[in-house]
Short mmCIF file of C-alpha atoms in Angstrom, two decimals:
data_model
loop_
_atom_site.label_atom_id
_atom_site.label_comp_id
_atom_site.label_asym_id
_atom_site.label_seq_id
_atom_site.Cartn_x
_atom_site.Cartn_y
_atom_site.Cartn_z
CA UNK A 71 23.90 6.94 -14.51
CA UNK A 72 20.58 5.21 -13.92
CA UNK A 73 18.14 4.74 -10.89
CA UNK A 74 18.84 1.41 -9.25
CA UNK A 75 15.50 -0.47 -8.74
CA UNK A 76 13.92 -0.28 -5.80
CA UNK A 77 10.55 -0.92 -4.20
CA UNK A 78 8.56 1.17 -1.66
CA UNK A 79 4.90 0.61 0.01
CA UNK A 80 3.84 1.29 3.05
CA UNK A 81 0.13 0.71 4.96
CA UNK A 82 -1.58 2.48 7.31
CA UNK A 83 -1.70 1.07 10.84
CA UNK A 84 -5.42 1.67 11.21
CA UNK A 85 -6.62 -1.58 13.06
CA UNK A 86 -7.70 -4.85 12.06
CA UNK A 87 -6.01 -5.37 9.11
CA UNK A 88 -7.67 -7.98 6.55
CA UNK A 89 -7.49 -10.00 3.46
CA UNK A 90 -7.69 -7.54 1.34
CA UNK A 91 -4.98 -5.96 3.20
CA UNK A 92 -2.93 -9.13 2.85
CA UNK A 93 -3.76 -10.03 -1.24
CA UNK A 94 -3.55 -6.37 -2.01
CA UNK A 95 -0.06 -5.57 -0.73
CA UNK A 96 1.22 -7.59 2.14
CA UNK A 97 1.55 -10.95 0.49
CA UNK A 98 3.15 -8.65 -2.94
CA UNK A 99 5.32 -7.77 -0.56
CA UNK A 100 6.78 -11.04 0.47
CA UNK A 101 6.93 -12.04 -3.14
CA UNK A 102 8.90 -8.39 -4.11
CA UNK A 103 11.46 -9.26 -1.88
CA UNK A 104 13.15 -12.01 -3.51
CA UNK A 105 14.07 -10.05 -6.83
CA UNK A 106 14.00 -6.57 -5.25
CA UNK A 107 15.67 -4.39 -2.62
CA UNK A 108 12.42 -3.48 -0.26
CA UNK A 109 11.98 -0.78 2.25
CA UNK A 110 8.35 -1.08 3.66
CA UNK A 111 6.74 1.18 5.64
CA UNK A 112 4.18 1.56 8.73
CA UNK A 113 2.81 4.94 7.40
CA UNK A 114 1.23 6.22 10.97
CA UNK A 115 1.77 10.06 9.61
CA UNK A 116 -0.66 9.25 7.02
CA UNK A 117 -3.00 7.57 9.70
CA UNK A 118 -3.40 10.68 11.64
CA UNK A 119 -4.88 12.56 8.65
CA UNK A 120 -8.22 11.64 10.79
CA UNK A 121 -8.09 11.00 14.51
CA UNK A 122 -6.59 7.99 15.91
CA UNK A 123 -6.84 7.25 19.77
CA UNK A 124 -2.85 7.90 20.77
CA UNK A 125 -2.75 4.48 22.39
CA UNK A 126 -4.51 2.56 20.01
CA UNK A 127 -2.81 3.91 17.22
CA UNK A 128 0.47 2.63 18.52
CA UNK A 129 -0.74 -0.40 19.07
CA UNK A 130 -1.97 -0.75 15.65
CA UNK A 131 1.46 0.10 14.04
CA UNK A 132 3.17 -2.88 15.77
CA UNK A 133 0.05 -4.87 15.00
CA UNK A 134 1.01 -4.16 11.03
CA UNK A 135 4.62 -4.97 11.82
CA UNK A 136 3.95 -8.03 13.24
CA UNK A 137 1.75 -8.72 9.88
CA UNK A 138 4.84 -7.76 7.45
CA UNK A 139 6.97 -10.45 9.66
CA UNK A 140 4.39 -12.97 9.99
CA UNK A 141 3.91 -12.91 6.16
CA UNK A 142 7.30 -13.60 5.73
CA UNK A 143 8.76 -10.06 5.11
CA UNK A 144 13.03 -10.22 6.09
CA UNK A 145 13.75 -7.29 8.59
CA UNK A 146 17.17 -7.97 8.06
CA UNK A 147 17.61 -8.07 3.97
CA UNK A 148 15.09 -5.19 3.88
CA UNK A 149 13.94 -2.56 5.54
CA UNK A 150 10.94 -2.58 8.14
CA UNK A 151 9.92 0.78 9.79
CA UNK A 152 7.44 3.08 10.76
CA UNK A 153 7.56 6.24 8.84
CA UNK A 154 7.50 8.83 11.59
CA UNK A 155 10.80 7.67 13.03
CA UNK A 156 11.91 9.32 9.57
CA UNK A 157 12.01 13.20 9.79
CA UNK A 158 12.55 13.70 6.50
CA UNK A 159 9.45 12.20 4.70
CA UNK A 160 7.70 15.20 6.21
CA UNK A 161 10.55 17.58 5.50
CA UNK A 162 10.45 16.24 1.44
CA UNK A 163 6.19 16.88 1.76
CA UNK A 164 6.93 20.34 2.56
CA UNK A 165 8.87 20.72 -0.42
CA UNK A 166 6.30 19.02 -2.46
CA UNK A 167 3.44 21.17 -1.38
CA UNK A 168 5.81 23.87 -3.01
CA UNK A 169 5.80 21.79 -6.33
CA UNK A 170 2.38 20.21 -6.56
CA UNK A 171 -0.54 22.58 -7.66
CA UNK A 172 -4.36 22.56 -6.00
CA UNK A 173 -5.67 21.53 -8.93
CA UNK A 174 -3.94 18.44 -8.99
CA UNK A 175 -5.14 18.07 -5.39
CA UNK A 176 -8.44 18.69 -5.82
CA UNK A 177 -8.71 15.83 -8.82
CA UNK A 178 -8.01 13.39 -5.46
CA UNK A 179 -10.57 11.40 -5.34
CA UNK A 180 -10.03 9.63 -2.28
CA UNK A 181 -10.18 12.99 -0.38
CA UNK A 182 -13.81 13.51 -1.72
CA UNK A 183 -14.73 10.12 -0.46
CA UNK A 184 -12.76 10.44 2.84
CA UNK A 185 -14.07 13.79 4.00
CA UNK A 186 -17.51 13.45 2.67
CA UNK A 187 -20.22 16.12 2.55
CA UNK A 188 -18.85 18.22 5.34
CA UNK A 189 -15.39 18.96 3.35
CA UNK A 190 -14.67 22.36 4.92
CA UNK A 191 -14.45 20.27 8.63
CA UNK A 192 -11.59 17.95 6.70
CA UNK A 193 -8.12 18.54 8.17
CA UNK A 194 -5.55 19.96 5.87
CA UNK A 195 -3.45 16.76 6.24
CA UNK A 196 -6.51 14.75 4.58
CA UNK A 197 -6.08 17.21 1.73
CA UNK A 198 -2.52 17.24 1.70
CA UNK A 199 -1.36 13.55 2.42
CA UNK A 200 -0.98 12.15 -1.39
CA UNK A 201 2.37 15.09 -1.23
CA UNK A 202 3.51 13.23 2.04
CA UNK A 203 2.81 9.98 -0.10
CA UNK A 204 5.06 10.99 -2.61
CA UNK A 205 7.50 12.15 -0.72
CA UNK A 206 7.68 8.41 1.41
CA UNK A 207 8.36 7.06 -2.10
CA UNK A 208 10.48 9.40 -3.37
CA UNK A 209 12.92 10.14 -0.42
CA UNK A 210 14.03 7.21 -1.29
CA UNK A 211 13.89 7.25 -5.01
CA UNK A 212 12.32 4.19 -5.40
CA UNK A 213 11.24 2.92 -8.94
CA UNK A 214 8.18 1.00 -7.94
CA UNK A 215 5.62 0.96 -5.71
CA UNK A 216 3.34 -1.75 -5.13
CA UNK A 217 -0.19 -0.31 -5.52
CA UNK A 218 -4.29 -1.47 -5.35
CA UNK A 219 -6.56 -0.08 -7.52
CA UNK A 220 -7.46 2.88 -5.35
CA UNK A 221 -3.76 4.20 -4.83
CA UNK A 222 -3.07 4.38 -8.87
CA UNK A 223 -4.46 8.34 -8.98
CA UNK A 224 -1.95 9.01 -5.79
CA UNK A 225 0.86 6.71 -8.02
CA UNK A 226 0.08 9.32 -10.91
CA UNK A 227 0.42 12.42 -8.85
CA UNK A 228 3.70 11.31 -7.92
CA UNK A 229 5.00 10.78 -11.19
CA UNK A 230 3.76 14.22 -11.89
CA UNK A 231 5.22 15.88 -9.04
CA UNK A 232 8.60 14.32 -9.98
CA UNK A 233 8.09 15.04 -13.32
CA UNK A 234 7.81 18.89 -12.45
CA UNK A 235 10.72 18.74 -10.09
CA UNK A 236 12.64 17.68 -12.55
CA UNK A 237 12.10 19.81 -15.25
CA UNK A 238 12.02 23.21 -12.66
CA UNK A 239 15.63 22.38 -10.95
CA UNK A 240 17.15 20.64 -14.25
CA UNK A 241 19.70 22.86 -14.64
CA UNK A 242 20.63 23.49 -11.37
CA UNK A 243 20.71 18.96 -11.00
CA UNK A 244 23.26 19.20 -13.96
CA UNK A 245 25.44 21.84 -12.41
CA UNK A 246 25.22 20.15 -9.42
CA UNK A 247 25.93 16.47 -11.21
CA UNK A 248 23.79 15.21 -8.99
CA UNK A 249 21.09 13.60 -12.11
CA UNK A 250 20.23 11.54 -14.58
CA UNK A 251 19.70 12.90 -17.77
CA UNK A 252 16.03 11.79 -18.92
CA UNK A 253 12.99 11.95 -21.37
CA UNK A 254 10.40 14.08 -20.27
CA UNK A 255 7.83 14.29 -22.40
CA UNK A 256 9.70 15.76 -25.72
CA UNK A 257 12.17 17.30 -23.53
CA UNK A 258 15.08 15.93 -22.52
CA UNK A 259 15.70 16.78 -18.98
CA UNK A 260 18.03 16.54 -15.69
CA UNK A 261 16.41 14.56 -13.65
CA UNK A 262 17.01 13.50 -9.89
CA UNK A 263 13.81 11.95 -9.16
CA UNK A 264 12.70 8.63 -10.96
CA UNK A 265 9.41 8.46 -12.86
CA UNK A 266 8.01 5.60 -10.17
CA UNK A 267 6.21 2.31 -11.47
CA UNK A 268 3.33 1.32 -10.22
CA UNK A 269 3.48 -2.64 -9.47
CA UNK A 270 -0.39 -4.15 -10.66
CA UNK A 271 -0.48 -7.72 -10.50
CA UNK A 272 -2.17 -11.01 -10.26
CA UNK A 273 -5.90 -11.55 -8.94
CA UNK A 274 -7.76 -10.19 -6.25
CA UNK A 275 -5.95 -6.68 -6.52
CA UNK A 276 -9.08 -5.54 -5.07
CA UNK A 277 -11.05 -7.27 -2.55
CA UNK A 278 -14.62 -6.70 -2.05
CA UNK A 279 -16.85 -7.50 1.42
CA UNK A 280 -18.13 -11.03 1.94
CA UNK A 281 -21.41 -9.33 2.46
CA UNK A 282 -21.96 -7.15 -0.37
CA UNK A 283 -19.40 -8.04 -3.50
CA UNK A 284 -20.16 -3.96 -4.71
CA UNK A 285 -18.38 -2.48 -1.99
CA UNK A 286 -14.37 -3.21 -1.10
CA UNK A 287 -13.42 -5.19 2.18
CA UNK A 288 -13.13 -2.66 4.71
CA UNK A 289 -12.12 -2.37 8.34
CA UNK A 290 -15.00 0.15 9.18
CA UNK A 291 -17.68 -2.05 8.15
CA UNK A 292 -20.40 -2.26 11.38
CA UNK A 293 -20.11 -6.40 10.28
CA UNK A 294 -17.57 -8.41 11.09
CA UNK A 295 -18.71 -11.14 8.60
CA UNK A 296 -17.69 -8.75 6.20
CA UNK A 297 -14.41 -9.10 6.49
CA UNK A 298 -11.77 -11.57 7.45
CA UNK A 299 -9.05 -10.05 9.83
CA UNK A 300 -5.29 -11.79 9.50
CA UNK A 301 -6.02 -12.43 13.24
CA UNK A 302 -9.12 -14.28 12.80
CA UNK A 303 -8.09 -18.08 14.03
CA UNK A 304 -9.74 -21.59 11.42
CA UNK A 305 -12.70 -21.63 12.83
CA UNK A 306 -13.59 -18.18 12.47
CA UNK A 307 -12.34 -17.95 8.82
CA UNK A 308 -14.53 -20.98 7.94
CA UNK A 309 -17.30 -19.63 9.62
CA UNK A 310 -17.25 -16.18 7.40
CA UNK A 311 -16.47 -18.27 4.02
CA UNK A 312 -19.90 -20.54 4.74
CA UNK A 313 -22.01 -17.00 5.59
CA UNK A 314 -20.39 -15.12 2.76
CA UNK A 315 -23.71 -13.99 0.24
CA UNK A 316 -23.73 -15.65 -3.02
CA UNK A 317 -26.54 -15.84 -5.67
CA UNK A 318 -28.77 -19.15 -6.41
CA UNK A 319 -26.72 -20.24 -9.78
CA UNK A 320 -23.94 -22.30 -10.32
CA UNK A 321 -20.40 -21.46 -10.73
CA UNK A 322 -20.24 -20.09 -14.56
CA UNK A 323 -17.55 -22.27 -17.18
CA UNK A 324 -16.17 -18.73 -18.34
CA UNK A 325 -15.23 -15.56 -16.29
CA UNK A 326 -17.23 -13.73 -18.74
CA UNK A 327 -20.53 -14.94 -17.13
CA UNK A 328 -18.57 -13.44 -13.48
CA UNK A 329 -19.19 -9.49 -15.04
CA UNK A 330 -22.88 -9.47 -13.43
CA UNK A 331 -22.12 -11.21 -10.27
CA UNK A 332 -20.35 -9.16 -7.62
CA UNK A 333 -20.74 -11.54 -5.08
CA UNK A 334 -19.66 -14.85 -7.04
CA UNK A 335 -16.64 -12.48 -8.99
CA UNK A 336 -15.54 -12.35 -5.85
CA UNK A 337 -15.09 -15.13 -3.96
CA UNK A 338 -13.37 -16.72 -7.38
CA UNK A 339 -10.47 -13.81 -6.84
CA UNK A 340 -9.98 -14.66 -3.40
CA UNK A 341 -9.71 -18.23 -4.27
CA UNK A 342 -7.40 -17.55 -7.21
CA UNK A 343 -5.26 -15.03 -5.42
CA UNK A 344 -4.75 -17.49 -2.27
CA UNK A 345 -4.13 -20.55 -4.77
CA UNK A 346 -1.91 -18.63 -7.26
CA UNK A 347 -4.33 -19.44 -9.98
CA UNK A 348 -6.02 -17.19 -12.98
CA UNK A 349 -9.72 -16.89 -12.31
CA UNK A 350 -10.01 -19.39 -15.22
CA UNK A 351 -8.06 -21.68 -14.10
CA UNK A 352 -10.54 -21.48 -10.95
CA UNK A 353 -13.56 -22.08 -13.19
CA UNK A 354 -12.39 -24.57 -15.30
CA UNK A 355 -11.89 -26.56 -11.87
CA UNK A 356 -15.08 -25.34 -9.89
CA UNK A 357 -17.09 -24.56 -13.56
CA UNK A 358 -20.89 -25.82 -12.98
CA UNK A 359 -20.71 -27.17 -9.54
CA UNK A 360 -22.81 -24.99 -6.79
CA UNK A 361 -21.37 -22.78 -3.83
CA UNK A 362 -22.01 -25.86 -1.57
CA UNK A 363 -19.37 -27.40 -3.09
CA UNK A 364 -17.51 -24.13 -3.97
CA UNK A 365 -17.46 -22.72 -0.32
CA UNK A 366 -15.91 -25.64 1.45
CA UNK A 367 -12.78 -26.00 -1.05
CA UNK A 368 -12.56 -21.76 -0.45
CA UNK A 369 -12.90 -22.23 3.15
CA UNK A 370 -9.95 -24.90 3.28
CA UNK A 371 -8.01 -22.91 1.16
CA UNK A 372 -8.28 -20.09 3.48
CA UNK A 373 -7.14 -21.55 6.77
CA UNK A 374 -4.41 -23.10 5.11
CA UNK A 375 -2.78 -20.01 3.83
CA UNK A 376 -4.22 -17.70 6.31
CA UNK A 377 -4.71 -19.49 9.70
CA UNK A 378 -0.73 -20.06 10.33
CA UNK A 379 0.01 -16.21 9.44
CA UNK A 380 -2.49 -14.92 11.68
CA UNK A 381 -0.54 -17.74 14.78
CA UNK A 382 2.74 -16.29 13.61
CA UNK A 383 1.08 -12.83 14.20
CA UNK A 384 -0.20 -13.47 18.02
CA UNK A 385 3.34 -14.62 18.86
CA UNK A 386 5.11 -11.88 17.28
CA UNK A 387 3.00 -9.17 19.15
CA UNK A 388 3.47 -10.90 22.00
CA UNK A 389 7.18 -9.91 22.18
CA UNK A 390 6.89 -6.52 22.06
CA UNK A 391 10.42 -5.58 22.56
CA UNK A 392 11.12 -7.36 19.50
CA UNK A 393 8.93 -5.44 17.24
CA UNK A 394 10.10 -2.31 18.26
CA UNK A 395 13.88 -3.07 17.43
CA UNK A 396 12.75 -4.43 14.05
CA UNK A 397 11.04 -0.80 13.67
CA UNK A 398 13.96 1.37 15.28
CA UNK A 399 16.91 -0.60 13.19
CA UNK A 400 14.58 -0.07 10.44
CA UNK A 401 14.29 3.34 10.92
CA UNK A 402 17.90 4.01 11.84
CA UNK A 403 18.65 2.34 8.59
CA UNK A 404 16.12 4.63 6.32
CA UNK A 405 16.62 7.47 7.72
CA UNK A 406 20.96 7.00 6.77
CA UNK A 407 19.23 6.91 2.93
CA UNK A 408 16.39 9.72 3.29
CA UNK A 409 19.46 11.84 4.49
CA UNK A 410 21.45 11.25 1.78
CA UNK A 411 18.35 12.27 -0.66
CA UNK A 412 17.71 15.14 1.51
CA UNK A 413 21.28 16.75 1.18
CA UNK A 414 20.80 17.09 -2.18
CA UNK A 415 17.28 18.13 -2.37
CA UNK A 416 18.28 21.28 -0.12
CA UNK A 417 21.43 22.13 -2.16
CA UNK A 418 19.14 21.94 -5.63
CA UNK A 419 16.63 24.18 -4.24
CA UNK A 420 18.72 26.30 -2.82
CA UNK A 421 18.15 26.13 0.64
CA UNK A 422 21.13 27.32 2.53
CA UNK A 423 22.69 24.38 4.98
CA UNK A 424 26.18 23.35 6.47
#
């Protein structure tokens, strides 16, 4: 026996997703889908870690649905839902939160920068969600996950909660032949859950504000020059490209002289990601010549990749009743697999069902 590949992401339906949002996983997840079984997820249990206005939250997890199918994402090869439609992603956490140890949990970086000063005020599920993150991935048993930079420490914690899982219950997975026996460090274990891969590639895996190249793209930035949205129409997206800062110099020959230029390092990765390019490949074209003539060739780029995704998004929102059968045949479909994942779970910790 062996896992069978299979890739999980999900993103949070948060409002006005951008192009970091679209380099950093949506447009991976177009590409995934032609050598890969997919199941990608709207992850609005993960959203309400911090509050989310009821209304607005379910408009912004059709809004990332419509993004998945605009980008090109196949509802009907793969599997498109949102994750609370799926009982037993929370129902694996729970388990999790049994495995996982606060230590691990309080190495989670992204909860120090999430909650801030005032950590006492954070809500448990802030604390908590990278078990519920493991437990979307690993309900299904997926064997790689798409991931940006900030997500690898949640990717680890994973592993390491399946890695514990396995090596606690191996026994009872071989009696139960429900495993695959595995390397575990020196050991050689039982193992029901796979060791997940995290899936790193290409340029741009992490895209930083138009405004200030030291801080990543965000939808909370006060500016909306900052960003630019996948619903932003040509004009618009031209419009931020021109404003975005720079520095006085020219374009360098070699990404080497990139490492003390934010803002230039930058807008090379979004041009290389959108073209398909290496950032020297980029620089061996653009190498020299000033952002005057740099900007325009980025802007062009831009609309053409970006302006007839964020068209294709408007009319897929518009039909609303379509979205939400692409979400509840997803989730009928997911939940058939969590199921099956769950039935065994229970039996190999022992918990007593029909």
């Amino acid at each position: 026996m062996s896992f069978k590949k299979l890739v999980f992401s999900g993103v949070q339906p948060t409002g006005n997703l951008h192009l970091g949002n679209y380099l950093g996983a949506i447009r991976k997840f177009v590409a995934l889908q032609e050598q890969s079984d997919c199941i990608y997820c709207v992850v609005d249990m993960h959203a309400i870690t911090m509050w989310q206005e009821p209304a607005e939250l379910e408009n912004s997890t059709r809004e990332v649905t419509a993004a998945f199918l605009a980008a090109g994402i196949d509802p009907t090869k793969h599997i498109v839902f949102n994750q609370s439609r799926v009982m037993q992603h929370a129902e694996l956490a729970w388990v999790f939160n049994c495995v996982a140890r606060m230590g691990w949990l309080n190495k989670m970086t992204q909860f120090k920068d999430k909650a801030g000063k005032d950590r006492e005020n954070a809500s448990v599920g802030l604390f908590a969600y990278p078990t519920l993150m493991a437990a979307d991935i690993l309900v299904y048993r997926a064997t790689h996950v798409p991931v940006g930079d900030d997500q690898k420490q949640h990717l680890e914690l994973t592993r390491e909660i399946a890695q514990k899982f396995n090596h606690d219950f191996s026994d009872r997975i071989r009696d139960l032949g429900v495993g695959v026996e595995m390397k575990s460090g020196e050991e050689t274990v039982h193992g029901f859950f796979p060791i997940t891969e995290p899936v790193i590639e290409g340029e741009a895996t992490r895209v930083m504000s138009l405004r200030d190249g030291t801080k990543k793209m965000s939808k909370s930035d006060p500016s909306d020059l900052s960003r630019i949205n996948l619903t932003d129409d040509a004009e618009t997206i031209a419009k931020k490209i021109r404003k975005a800062k720079t520095d006085p110099q020219p374009l360098p020959s070699e990404v080497e002289g990139l490492k003390e230029r934010p803002d230039a390092d930058n807008l090379v990765g979004i041009y290389a990601a959108l073209a398909g390019k290496t950032r020297e490949q980029v620089l061996g074209e653009f190498g020299g010549q000033q952002f005057s003539v740099f900007k325009p060739a980025l802007a062009d780029l831009a609309v053409d990749k970006l302006a007839p995704i964020a068209a294709e998004m408007r009319r897929i929102s518009a039909d609303r009743a379509y979205v939400d059968q692409v979400l509840r045949d997803g989730g009928e479909r997911a939940g058939a697999l969590a199921e099956k994942t769950m039935k065994d779970v229970r039996r190999i910790v022992g918990l007593l069902g029909d």
